[in-house]
Amino acid sequence: MNASPQIKSKIVELCETLVADSDVKNAREKAEAFLANEEAVSLYREMATLGRALHQKQHNGEEPSGEEISRFTDLQDQGDANTAILSFIEAQDVLRGIALEMERIAIHVA
């Protein structure tokens, strides 16, 4: 099913508004700066990967080793001290907030 011209027009209008919004621009710049920082991206990936592995272990009833927990804590501390990662998380929060607001409006309108 193709969207009607009126729907397409409103979608374009919404996209233009989002692109022009200063909070969205700032979030995009933060995300792009993070992605350009190979060290921050690598640290973030390692932290996320280990976090998922530890979560999966616990979900399967296994106990993570002290070494695994220590490594994850160390990665978290490094991540908390990394301004690129902190800015990226802030950017995610802004964009997630916009998405949630759009979802709330869509549910309310429906």
Coordinates of N, CA and C in Angstrom, one line a residue:
M1 N 0.8 -1.2 0.0 CA 0.0 0.0 0.0 C 0.9 1.2 0.0
N2 N 0.6 2.1 -0.9 CA 1.3 3.4 -1.0 C 0.6 4.5 -0.1
A3 N 1.4 5.3 0.5 CA 0.8 6.4 1.3 C 0.2 7.4 0.4
S4 N -0.8 8.0 0.9 CA -1.5 9.1 0.1 C -0.5 10.3 0.0
P5 N -0.7 11.2 -0.9 CA 0.1 12.4 -1.0 C 0.0 13.2 0.3
Q6 N -1.1 13.3 0.9 CA -1.3 14.0 2.2 C -0.4 13.4 3.3
I7 N -0.4 12.1 3.4 CA 0.4 11.4 4.4 C 1.9 11.6 4.1
K8 N 2.3 11.5 2.8 CA 3.7 11.7 2.4 C 4.1 13.1 2.7
S9 N 3.2 14.1 2.5 CA 3.5 15.5 2.8 C 3.8 15.7 4.3
K10 N 3.0 15.1 5.1 CA 3.1 15.2 6.6 C 4.4 14.5 7.1
I11 N 4.7 13.4 6.5 CA 5.9 12.7 6.8 C 7.2 13.5 6.5
V12 N 7.2 14.1 5.3 CA 8.2 15.0 4.9 C 8.3 16.2 5.9
E13 N 7.2 16.8 6.2 CA 7.1 17.9 7.2 C 7.7 17.5 8.5
L14 N 7.3 16.3 9.0 CA 7.9 15.8 10.3 C 9.4 15.6 10.2
C15 N 9.9 15.0 9.1 CA 11.3 14.8 9.0 C 12.1 16.1 8.9
E16 N 11.5 17.1 8.2 CA 12.2 18.4 8.1 C 12.2 19.1 9.5
T17 N 11.2 18.9 10.3 CA 11.1 19.5 11.6 C 12.2 18.8 12.5
L18 N 12.2 17.5 12.4 CA 13.2 16.8 13.2 C 14.6 17.2 12.9
V19 N 14.9 17.2 11.6 CA 16.3 17.6 11.1 C 16.7 19.0 11.6
A20 N 15.7 19.9 11.6 CA 16.0 21.3 12.0 C 16.1 21.5 13.5
D21 N 15.6 20.6 14.3 CA 15.5 20.7 15.7 C 16.9 20.7 16.3
S22 N 17.2 21.7 17.2 CA 18.5 21.9 17.8 C 18.9 20.7 18.6
D23 N 18.0 20.1 19.4 CA 18.3 18.9 20.2 C 18.6 17.7 19.3
V24 N 17.9 17.6 18.2 CA 18.2 16.5 17.3 C 19.6 16.7 16.7
K25 N 19.8 17.9 16.2 CA 21.1 18.2 15.6 C 22.3 17.9 16.6
N26 N 22.1 18.4 17.8 CA 23.1 18.1 18.8 C 23.3 16.6 19.1
A27 N 22.2 15.9 19.2 CA 22.3 14.4 19.4 C 23.0 13.8 18.2
R28 N 22.7 14.2 17.0 CA 23.4 13.6 15.8 C 24.9 13.9 15.8
E29 N 25.2 15.1 16.2 CA 26.7 15.5 16.3 C 27.4 14.7 17.3
K30 N 26.8 14.4 18.4 CA 27.4 13.6 19.5 C 27.5 12.2 19.0
A31 N 26.5 11.7 18.3 CA 26.6 10.3 17.8 C 27.7 10.1 16.8
E32 N 27.8 11.1 15.9 CA 28.8 11.1 14.8 C 30.2 11.2 15.4
A33 N 30.4 12.0 16.5 CA 31.7 12.2 17.1 C 32.0 10.9 17.8
F34 N 31.1 10.2 18.4 CA 31.3 8.9 19.0 C 31.8 7.9 18.0
L35 N 31.0 7.8 16.9 CA 31.3 6.8 15.9 C 32.7 7.1 15.2
A36 N 33.1 8.3 15.2 CA 34.5 8.6 14.6 C 35.6 8.3 15.6
N37 N 35.3 8.0 16.8 CA 36.3 7.7 17.9 C 36.4 6.2 18.0
E38 N 37.4 5.7 17.3 CA 37.5 4.2 17.3 C 37.8 3.6 18.7
E39 N 38.5 4.3 19.5 CA 38.8 3.8 20.8 C 37.5 3.7 21.7
A40 N 36.7 4.8 21.6 CA 35.4 4.8 22.3 C 34.5 3.7 21.8
V41 N 34.4 3.6 20.5 CA 33.5 2.6 19.9 C 33.9 1.2 20.4
S42 N 35.2 0.9 20.3 CA 35.8 -0.4 20.7 C 35.5 -0.7 22.2
L43 N 35.7 0.3 23.0 CA 35.4 0.1 24.5 C 33.9 -0.1 24.7
Y44 N 33.1 0.6 24.0 CA 31.6 0.5 24.2 C 31.2 -0.9 23.7
R45 N 31.7 -1.4 22.6 CA 31.4 -2.7 22.1 C 31.8 -3.8 23.0
E46 N 33.0 -3.7 23.5 CA 33.5 -4.7 24.5 C 32.7 -4.7 25.7
M47 N 32.3 -3.5 26.2 CA 31.5 -3.5 27.4 C 30.1 -4.1 27.2
A48 N 29.5 -3.8 26.0 CA 28.2 -4.3 25.7 C 28.2 -5.8 25.5
T49 N 29.3 -6.3 24.8 CA 29.4 -7.7 24.5 C 29.5 -8.5 25.8
L50 N 30.4 -8.0 26.7 CA 30.6 -8.7 28.0 C 29.4 -8.6 28.8
G51 N 28.7 -7.5 28.8 CA 27.5 -7.3 29.6 C 26.4 -8.3 29.1
R52 N 26.3 -8.5 27.8 CA 25.3 -9.4 27.3 C 25.7 -10.9 27.7
A53 N 27.0 -11.2 27.6 CA 27.4 -12.5 28.0 C 27.2 -12.8 29.4
L54 N 27.4 -11.8 30.3 CA 27.2 -12.0 31.7 C 25.7 -12.2 32.0
H55 N 24.9 -11.4 31.3 CA 23.4 -11.5 31.5 C 22.9 -12.9 31.0
Q56 N 23.5 -13.3 29.9 CA 23.1 -14.7 29.4 C 23.5 -15.8 30.4
K57 N 24.6 -15.6 30.9 CA 25.1 -16.6 31.9 C 24.1 -16.7 33.1
Q58 N 23.7 -15.5 33.6 CA 22.8 -15.4 34.8 C 21.4 -16.0 34.4
H59 N 21.0 -15.7 33.1 CA 19.7 -16.1 32.7 C 19.7 -17.7 32.6
N60 N 20.9 -18.2 32.3 CA 21.0 -19.7 32.2 C 21.3 -20.4 33.5
G61 N 21.3 -19.6 34.6 CA 21.5 -20.1 35.9 C 23.0 -20.3 36.3
E62 N 23.9 -19.8 35.5 CA 25.3 -19.9 35.7 C 25.8 -18.6 36.5
E63 N 26.8 -18.8 37.2 CA 27.4 -17.7 38.0 C 28.6 -17.2 37.3
P64 N 28.6 -15.9 37.0 CA 29.8 -15.3 36.3 C 31.0 -15.4 37.3
S65 N 32.2 -15.6 36.7 CA 33.4 -15.7 37.5 C 33.7 -14.3 38.1
G66 N 34.5 -14.3 39.1 CA 35.0 -13.1 39.7 C 35.8 -12.3 38.7
E67 N 36.6 -13.0 37.9 CA 37.4 -12.3 36.8 C 36.5 -11.6 35.8
E68 N 35.4 -12.3 35.4 CA 34.5 -11.7 34.5 C 33.8 -10.4 35.1
I69 N 33.4 -10.6 36.3 CA 32.7 -9.4 37.0 C 33.7 -8.3 37.1
S70 N 34.9 -8.6 37.5 CA 36.0 -7.6 37.6 C 36.3 -6.9 36.3
R71 N 36.3 -7.7 35.2 CA 36.6 -7.1 33.9 C 35.5 -6.2 33.5
F72 N 34.2 -6.6 33.7 CA 33.1 -5.8 33.4 C 33.1 -4.5 34.2
T73 N 33.4 -4.6 35.5 CA 33.4 -3.4 36.3 C 34.5 -2.4 35.8
D74 N 35.6 -3.0 35.4 CA 36.7 -2.1 34.9 C 36.3 -1.5 33.6
L75 N 35.6 -2.2 32.7 CA 35.1 -1.6 31.5 C 34.1 -0.5 31.7
Q76 N 33.2 -0.8 32.7 CA 32.2 0.2 33.1 C 32.8 1.5 33.6
D77 N 33.8 1.3 34.4 CA 34.6 2.5 34.9 C 35.2 3.3 33.8
Q78 N 35.8 2.6 32.9 CA 36.4 3.2 31.7 C 35.4 4.0 30.9
G79 N 34.2 3.3 30.7 CA 33.1 3.9 29.9 C 32.6 5.1 30.6
D80 N 32.5 5.1 31.9 CA 31.9 6.2 32.7 C 32.9 7.4 32.6
A81 N 34.2 7.1 32.4 CA 35.2 8.2 32.3 C 35.4 8.7 30.8
N82 N 34.7 8.1 29.9 CA 34.9 8.4 28.5 C 33.9 9.4 28.0
T83 N 34.3 10.6 27.7 CA 33.3 11.7 27.4 C 32.6 11.3 26.1
A84 N 33.2 10.7 25.1 CA 32.6 10.3 23.9 C 31.4 9.3 24.1
I85 N 31.7 8.4 25.0 CA 30.6 7.4 25.3 C 29.5 8.1 26.1
L86 N 29.8 8.9 27.0 CA 28.8 9.6 27.8 C 27.9 10.5 26.9
S87 N 28.6 11.2 25.9 CA 27.8 12.0 25.0 C 27.0 11.2 24.1
F88 N 27.5 10.0 23.7 CA 26.7 9.1 22.8 C 25.4 8.6 23.6
I89 N 25.6 8.3 24.9 CA 24.5 7.9 25.7 C 23.4 9.0 25.8
E90 N 23.9 10.2 26.0 CA 23.0 11.4 26.1 C 22.2 11.5 24.7
A91 N 22.9 11.3 23.6 CA 22.3 11.4 22.3 C 21.2 10.4 22.2
Q92 N 21.6 9.1 22.6 CA 20.6 8.1 22.5 C 19.3 8.4 23.3
D93 N 19.5 9.0 24.5 CA 18.4 9.3 25.4 C 17.5 10.4 24.7
V94 N 18.1 11.4 24.1 CA 17.3 12.4 23.4 C 16.5 11.7 22.3
L95 N 17.1 10.9 21.4 CA 16.4 10.3 20.3 C 15.4 9.3 20.8
R96 N 15.7 8.6 21.8 CA 14.7 7.6 22.4 C 13.5 8.4 22.9
G97 N 13.8 9.5 23.6 CA 12.7 10.3 24.1 C 11.7 10.8 23.0
I98 N 12.3 11.2 21.9 CA 11.5 11.6 20.7 C 10.7 10.5 20.2
A99 N 11.3 9.3 20.1 CA 10.6 8.1 19.6 C 9.5 7.7 20.5
L100 N 9.7 7.8 21.8 CA 8.6 7.5 22.8 C 7.5 8.5 22.7
E101 N 7.8 9.7 22.5 CA 6.8 10.8 22.4 C 5.9 10.5 21.1
M102 N 6.6 10.2 20.0 CA 5.9 9.9 18.8 C 5.0 8.7 19.0
E103 N 5.4 7.7 19.7 CA 4.6 6.5 19.9 C 3.4 6.8 20.8
R104 N 3.6 7.7 21.8 CA 2.5 8.1 22.7 C 1.5 8.8 21.9
I105 N 1.9 9.7 21.0 CA 1.0 10.5 20.2 C 0.2 9.6 19.3
A106 N 0.9 8.7 18.6 CA 0.3 7.8 17.7 C -0.8 6.9 18.4
I107 N -0.5 6.5 19.6 CA -1.5 5.7 20.4 C -2.7 6.5 20.8
H108 N -2.4 7.8 21.2 CA -3.5 8.7 21.6 C -4.4 9.0 20.4
V109 N -3.8 9.2 19.2 CA -4.6 9.6 18.0 C -5.4 8.4 17.6
A110 N -4.8 7.2 17.7 CA -5.5 6.0 17.2 C -6.6 5.7 18.1

